[in-house]
mmCIF file of C-alpha atoms and ligand atoms in Angstrom:
data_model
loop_
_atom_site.group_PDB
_atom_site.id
_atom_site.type_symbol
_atom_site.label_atom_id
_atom_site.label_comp_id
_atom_site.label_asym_id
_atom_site.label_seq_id
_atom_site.Cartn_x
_atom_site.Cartn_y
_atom_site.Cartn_z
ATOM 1 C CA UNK A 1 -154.993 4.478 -118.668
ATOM 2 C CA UNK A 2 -158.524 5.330 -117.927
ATOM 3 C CA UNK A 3 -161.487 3.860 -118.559
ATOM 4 C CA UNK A 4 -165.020 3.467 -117.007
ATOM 5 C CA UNK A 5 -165.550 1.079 -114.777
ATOM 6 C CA UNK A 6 -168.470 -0.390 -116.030
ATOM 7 C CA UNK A 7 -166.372 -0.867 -119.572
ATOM 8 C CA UNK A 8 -163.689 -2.273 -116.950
ATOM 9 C CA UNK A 9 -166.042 -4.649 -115.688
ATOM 10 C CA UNK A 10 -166.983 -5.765 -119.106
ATOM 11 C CA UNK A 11 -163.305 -7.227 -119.585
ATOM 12 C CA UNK A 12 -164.075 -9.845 -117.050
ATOM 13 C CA UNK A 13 -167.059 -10.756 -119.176
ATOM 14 C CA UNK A 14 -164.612 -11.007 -121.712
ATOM 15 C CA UNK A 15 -162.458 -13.218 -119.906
ATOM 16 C CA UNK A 16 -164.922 -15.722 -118.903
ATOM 17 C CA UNK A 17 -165.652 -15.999 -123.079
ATOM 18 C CA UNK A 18 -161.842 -16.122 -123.931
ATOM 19 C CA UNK A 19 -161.412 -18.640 -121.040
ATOM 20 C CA UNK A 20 -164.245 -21.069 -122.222
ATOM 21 C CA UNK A 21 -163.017 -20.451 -125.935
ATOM 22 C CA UNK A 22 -159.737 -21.819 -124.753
ATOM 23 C CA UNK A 23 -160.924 -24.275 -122.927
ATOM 24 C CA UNK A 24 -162.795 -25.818 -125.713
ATOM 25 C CA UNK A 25 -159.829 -25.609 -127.745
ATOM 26 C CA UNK A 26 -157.933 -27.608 -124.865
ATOM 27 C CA UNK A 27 -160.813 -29.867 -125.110
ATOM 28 C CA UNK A 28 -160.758 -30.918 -128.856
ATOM 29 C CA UNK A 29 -157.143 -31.276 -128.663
ATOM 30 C CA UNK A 30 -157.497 -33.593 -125.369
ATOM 31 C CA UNK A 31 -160.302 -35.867 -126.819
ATOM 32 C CA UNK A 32 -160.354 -39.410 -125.454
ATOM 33 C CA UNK A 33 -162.126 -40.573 -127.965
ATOM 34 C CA UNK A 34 -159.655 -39.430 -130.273
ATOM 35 C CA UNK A 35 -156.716 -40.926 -128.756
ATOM 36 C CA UNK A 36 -158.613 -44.054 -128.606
ATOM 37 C CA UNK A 37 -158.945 -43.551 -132.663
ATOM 38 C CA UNK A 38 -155.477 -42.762 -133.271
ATOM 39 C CA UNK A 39 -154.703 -46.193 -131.114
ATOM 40 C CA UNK A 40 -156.981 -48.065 -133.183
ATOM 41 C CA UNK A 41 -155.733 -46.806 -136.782
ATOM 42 C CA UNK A 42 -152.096 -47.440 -135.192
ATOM 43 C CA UNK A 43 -153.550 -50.788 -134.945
ATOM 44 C CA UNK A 44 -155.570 -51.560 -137.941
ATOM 45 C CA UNK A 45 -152.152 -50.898 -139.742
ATOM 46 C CA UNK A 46 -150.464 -53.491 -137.859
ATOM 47 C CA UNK A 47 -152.719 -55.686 -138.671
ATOM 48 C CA UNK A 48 -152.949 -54.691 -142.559
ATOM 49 C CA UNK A 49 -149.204 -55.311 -142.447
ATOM 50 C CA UNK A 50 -149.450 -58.702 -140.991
ATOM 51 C CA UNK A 51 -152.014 -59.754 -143.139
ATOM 52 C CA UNK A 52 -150.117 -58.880 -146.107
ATOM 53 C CA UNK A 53 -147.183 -60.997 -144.681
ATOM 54 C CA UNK A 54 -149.419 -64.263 -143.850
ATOM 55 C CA UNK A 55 -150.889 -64.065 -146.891
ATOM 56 C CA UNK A 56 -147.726 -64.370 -148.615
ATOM 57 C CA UNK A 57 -146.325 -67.182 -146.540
ATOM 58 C CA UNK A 58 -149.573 -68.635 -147.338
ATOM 59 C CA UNK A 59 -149.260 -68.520 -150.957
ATOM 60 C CA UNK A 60 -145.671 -69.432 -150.648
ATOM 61 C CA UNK A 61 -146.459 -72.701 -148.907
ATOM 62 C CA UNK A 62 -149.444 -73.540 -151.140
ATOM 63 C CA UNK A 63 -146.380 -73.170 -154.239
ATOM 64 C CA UNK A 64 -144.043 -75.709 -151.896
ATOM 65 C CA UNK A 65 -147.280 -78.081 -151.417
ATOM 66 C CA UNK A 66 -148.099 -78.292 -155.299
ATOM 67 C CA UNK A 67 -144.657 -78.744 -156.069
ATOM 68 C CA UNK A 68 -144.306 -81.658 -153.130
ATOM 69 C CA UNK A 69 -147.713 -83.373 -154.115
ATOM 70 C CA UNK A 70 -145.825 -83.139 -158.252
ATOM 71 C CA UNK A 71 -143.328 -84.866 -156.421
ATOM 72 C CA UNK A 72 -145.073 -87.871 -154.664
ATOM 73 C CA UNK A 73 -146.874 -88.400 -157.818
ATOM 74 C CA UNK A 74 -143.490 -88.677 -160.269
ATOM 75 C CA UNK A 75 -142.645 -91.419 -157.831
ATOM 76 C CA UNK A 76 -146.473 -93.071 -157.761
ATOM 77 C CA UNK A 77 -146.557 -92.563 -161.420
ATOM 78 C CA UNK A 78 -142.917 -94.321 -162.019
ATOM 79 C CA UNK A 79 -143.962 -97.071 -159.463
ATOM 80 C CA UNK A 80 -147.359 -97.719 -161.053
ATOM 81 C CA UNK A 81 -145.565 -98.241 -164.447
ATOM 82 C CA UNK A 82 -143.002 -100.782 -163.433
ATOM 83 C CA UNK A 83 -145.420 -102.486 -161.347
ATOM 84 C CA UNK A 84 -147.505 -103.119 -164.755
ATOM 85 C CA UNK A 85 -144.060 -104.466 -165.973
ATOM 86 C CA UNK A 86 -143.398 -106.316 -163.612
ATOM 87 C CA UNK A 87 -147.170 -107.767 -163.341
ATOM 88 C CA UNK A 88 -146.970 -108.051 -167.118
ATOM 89 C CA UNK A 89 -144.642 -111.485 -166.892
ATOM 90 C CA UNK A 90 -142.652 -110.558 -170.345
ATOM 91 C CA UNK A 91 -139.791 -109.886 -168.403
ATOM 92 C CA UNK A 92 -137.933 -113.153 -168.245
ATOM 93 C CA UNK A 93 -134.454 -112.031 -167.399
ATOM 94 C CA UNK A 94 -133.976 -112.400 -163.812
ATOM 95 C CA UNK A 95 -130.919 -109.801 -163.028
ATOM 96 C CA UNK A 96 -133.689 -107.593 -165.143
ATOM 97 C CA UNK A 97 -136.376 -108.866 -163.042
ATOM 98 C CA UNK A 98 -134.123 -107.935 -160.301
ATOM 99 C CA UNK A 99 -133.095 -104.686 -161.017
ATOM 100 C CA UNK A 100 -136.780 -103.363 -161.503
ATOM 101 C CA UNK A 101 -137.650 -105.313 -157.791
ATOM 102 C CA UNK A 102 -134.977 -103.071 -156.380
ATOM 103 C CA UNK A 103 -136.113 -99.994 -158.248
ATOM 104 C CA UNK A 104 -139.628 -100.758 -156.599
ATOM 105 C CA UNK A 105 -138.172 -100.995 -153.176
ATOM 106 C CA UNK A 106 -136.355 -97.972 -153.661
ATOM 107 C CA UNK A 107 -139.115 -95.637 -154.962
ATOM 108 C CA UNK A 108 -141.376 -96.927 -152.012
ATOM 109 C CA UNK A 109 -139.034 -95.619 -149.781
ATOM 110 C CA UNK A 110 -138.674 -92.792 -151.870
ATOM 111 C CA UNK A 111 -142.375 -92.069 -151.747
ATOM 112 C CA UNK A 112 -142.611 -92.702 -148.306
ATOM 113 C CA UNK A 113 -139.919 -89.853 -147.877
ATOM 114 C CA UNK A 114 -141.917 -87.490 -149.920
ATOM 115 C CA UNK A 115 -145.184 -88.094 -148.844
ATOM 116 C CA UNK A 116 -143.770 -87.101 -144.921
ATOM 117 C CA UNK A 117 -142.470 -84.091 -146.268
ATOM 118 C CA UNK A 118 -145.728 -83.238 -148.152
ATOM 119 C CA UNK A 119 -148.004 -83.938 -144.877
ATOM 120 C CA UNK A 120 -145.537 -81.669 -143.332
ATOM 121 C CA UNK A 121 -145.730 -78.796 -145.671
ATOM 122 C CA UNK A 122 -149.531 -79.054 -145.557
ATOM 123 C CA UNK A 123 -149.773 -78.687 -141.493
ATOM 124 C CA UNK A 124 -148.041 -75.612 -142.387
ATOM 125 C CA UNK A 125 -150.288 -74.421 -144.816
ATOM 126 C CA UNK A 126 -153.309 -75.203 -142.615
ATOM 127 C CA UNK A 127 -151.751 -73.313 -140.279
ATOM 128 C CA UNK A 128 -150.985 -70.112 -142.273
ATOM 129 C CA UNK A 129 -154.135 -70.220 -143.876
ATOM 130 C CA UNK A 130 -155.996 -70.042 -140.171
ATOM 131 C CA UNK A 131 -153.098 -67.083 -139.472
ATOM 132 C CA UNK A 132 -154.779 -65.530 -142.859
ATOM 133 C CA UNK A 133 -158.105 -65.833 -141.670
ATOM 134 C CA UNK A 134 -157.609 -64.998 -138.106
ATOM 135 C CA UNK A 135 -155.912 -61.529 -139.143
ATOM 136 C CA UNK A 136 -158.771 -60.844 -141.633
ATOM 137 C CA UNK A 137 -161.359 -61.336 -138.878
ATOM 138 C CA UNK A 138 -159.408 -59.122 -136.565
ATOM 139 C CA UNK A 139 -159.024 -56.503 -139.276
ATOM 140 C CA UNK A 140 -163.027 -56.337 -140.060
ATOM 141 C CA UNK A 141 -163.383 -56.504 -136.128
ATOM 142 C CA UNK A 142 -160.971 -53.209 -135.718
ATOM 143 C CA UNK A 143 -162.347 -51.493 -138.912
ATOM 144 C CA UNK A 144 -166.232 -52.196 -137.565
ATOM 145 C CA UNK A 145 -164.769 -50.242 -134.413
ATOM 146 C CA UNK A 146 -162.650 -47.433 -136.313
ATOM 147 C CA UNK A 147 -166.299 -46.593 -137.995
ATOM 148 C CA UNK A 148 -167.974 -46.154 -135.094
ATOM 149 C CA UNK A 149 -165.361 -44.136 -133.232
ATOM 150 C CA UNK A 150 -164.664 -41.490 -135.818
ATOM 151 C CA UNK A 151 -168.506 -40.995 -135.891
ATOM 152 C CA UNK A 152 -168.352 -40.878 -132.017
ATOM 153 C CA UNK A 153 -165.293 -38.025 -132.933
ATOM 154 C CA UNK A 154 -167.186 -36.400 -135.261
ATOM 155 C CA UNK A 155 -170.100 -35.942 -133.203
ATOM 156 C CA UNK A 156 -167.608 -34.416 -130.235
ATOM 157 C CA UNK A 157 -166.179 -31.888 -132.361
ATOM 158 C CA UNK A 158 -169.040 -30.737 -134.152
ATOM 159 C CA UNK A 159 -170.676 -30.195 -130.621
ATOM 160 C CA UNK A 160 -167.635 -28.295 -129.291
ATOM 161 C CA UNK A 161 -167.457 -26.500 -132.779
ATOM 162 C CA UNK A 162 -171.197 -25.557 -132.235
ATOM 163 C CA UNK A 163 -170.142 -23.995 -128.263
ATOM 164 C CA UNK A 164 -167.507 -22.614 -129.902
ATOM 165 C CA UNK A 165 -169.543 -20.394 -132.832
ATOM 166 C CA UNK A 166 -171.819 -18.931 -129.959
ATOM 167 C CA UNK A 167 -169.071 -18.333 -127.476
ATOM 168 C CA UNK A 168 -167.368 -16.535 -130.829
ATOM 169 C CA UNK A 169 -170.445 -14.377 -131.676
ATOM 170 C CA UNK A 170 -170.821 -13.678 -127.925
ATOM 171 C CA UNK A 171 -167.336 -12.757 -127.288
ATOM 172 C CA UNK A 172 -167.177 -10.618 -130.672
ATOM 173 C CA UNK A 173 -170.286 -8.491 -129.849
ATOM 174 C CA UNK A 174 -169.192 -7.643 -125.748
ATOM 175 C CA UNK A 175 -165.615 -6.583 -127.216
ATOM 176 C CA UNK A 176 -167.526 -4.425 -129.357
ATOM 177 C CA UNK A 177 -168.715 -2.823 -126.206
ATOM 178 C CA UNK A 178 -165.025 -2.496 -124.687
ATOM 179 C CA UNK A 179 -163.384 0.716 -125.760
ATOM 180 C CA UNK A 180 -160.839 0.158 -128.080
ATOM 181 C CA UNK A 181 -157.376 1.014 -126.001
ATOM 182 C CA UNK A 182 -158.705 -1.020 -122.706
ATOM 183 C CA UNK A 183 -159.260 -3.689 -125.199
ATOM 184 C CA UNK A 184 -155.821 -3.994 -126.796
ATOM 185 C CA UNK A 185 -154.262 -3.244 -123.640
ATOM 186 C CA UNK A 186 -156.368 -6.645 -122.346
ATOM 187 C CA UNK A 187 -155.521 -8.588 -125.426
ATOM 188 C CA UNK A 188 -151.526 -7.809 -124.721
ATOM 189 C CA UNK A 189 -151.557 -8.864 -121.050
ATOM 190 C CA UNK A 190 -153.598 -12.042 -122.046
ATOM 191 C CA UNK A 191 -151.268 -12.909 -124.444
ATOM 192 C CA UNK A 192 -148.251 -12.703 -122.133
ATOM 193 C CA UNK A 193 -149.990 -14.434 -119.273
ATOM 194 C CA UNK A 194 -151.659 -17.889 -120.176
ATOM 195 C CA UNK A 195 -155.025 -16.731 -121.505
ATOM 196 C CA UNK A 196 -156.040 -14.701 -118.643
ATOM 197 C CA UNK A 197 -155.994 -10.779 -119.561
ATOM 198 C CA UNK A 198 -158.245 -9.490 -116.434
ATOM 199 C CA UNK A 199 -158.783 -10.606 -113.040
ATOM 200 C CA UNK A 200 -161.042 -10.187 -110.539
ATOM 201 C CA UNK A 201 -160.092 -8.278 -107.751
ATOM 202 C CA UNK A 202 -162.742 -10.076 -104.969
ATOM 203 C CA UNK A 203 -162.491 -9.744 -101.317
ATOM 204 C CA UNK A 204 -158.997 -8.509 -101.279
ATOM 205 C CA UNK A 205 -157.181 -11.081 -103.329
ATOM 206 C CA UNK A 206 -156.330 -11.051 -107.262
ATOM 207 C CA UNK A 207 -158.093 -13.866 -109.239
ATOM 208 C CA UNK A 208 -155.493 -14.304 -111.596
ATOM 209 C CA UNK A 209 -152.080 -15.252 -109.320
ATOM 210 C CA UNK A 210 -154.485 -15.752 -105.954
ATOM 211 C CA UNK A 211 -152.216 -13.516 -104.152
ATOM 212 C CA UNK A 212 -153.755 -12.571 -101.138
ATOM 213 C CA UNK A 213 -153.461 -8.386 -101.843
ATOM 214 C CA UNK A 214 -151.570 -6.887 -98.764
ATOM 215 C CA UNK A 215 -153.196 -4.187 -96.468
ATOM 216 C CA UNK A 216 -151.210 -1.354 -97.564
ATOM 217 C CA UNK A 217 -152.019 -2.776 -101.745
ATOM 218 C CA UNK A 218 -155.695 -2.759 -100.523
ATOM 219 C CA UNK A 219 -155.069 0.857 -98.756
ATOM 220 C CA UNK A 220 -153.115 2.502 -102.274
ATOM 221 C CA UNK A 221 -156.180 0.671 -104.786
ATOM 222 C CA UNK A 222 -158.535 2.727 -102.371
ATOM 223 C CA UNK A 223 -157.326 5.969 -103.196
ATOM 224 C CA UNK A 224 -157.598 5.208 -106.675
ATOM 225 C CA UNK A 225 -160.019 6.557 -108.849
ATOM 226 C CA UNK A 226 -162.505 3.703 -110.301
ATOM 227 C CA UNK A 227 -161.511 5.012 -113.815
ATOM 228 C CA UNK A 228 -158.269 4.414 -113.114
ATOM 229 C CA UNK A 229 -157.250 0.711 -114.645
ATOM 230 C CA UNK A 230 -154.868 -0.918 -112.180
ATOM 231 C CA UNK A 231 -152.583 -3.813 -112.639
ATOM 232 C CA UNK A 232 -152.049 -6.518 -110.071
ATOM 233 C CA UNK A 233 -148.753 -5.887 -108.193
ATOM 234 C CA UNK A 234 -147.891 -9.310 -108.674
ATOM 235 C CA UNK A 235 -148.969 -10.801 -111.803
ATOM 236 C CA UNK A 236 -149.644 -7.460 -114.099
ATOM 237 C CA UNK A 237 -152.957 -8.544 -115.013
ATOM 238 C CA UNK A 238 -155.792 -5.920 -114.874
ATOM 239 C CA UNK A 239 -156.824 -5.488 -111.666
ATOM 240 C CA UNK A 240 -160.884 -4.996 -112.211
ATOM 241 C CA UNK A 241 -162.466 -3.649 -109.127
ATOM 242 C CA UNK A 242 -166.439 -4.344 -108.337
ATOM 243 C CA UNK A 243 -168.760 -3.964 -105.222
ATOM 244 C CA UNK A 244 -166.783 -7.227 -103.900
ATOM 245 C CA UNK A 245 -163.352 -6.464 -104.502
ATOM 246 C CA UNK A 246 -163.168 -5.457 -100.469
ATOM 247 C CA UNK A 247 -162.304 -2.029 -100.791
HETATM 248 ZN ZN1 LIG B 301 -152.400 -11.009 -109.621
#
């Protein structure tokens, strides 16, 4: 294929654009900030999720608590009333009399039982209610954060979106400029080899594989005509030649 060399030269123009293009792309994908964003959402979840689960065991334990404190007040309630009977003197049989003193004994004991298991049940439901509001804090905490990240993300990629426009505008006029078979010819070998279509041949070596060219490479590129396009030996990339290729 032949084309000028100044159009030749043009391709590493082209290059440089492609290469920045993709390494904004690279650069997008690779945010930190983003990674730190898709942490915290990870997060935040967890958190939703555990909140939803204390709040039930909350609300579960408040239902055992009313039902103990129903329970402590049956028995207070029952006492209270034979207490009154038995304060009340118009109970003159004494196995009667004796029967309700043992019933009193009994529901004191009773009560006592109940009232431990009721103080029990409410450490509980101290304790998942401080669970509740602990997650709840942590959860407006991480959501605070998650706000101010995404606008820190946003702000990234619309400045990388904003290099990216211009590099697209620049990149679309120069091609313009590159005749049209040189041009597909550098969009094939780009495709095939990571992003990088051209190469500079500078001082002797290839600055797309680094190779080093060897002296009888250097001696055969001499003879060539500089509308010639010529391929690196090693890596097939175009081979663009300039004042500083060494030849
Ligand atoms: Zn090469």
């Amino acid at each position: 294929m032949k084309a000028d060399a100044s159009a030749q030269q043009l391709l590493l123009d082209l290059q440089k654009l492609d290469t920045t293009a993709a390494q904004l792309d690279h650069r997008e994908r690779t945010l930190v900030e983003q990674q730190e964003l898709l942490a915290l959402r990870t997060r935040i979840q967890r958190i939703h999720d555990e909140h939803v689960a204390a709040v039930v065991i909350a609300a579960d334990l408040a239902r055992d608590q009313a039902r103990a404190d129903a329970d402590v007040e049956q028995v207070r309630e029952r006492s209270r009333k034979d207490q009154h009977l038995l304060d009340s003197g118009t109970i003159g049989d004494p196995k009667q009399l004796q029967n309700l003193q043992h019933e009193l004994q009994s529901l004191a004991r009773r009560q006592s039982d109940l009232e431990d298991v009721e103080l029990e049940i409410m450490e509980r439901v101290d304790g998942a209610q401080a669970a509740v509001a602990l997650l709840a804090e942590q959860h407006a905490e991480a959501t605070a954060q998650e706000e101010s990240l995404a606008a820190q993300v946003d702000a990234l990629v619309a400045e990388i979106d904003a290099q990216r426009q211009v590099t697209i505008i620049d990149r679309s006029e120069l091609a313009s400029r590159v005749p049209a078979d040189l041009l597909a010819l550098y969009e094939k070998v780009r495709a095939d080899h990571d992003g990088v279509g051209a190469a500079h041949l500078h001082r002797g070596q290839c600055g797309g594989c680094r190779l080093q060219l060897p002296p009888n490479e250097i001696e055969r590129l001499r003879a060539i005509e500089p509308d010639e396009v010529v391929r690196c030996e090693e890596c097939r990339r175009i081979l663009v030649r300039t004042a500083e290729s060494g030849l």
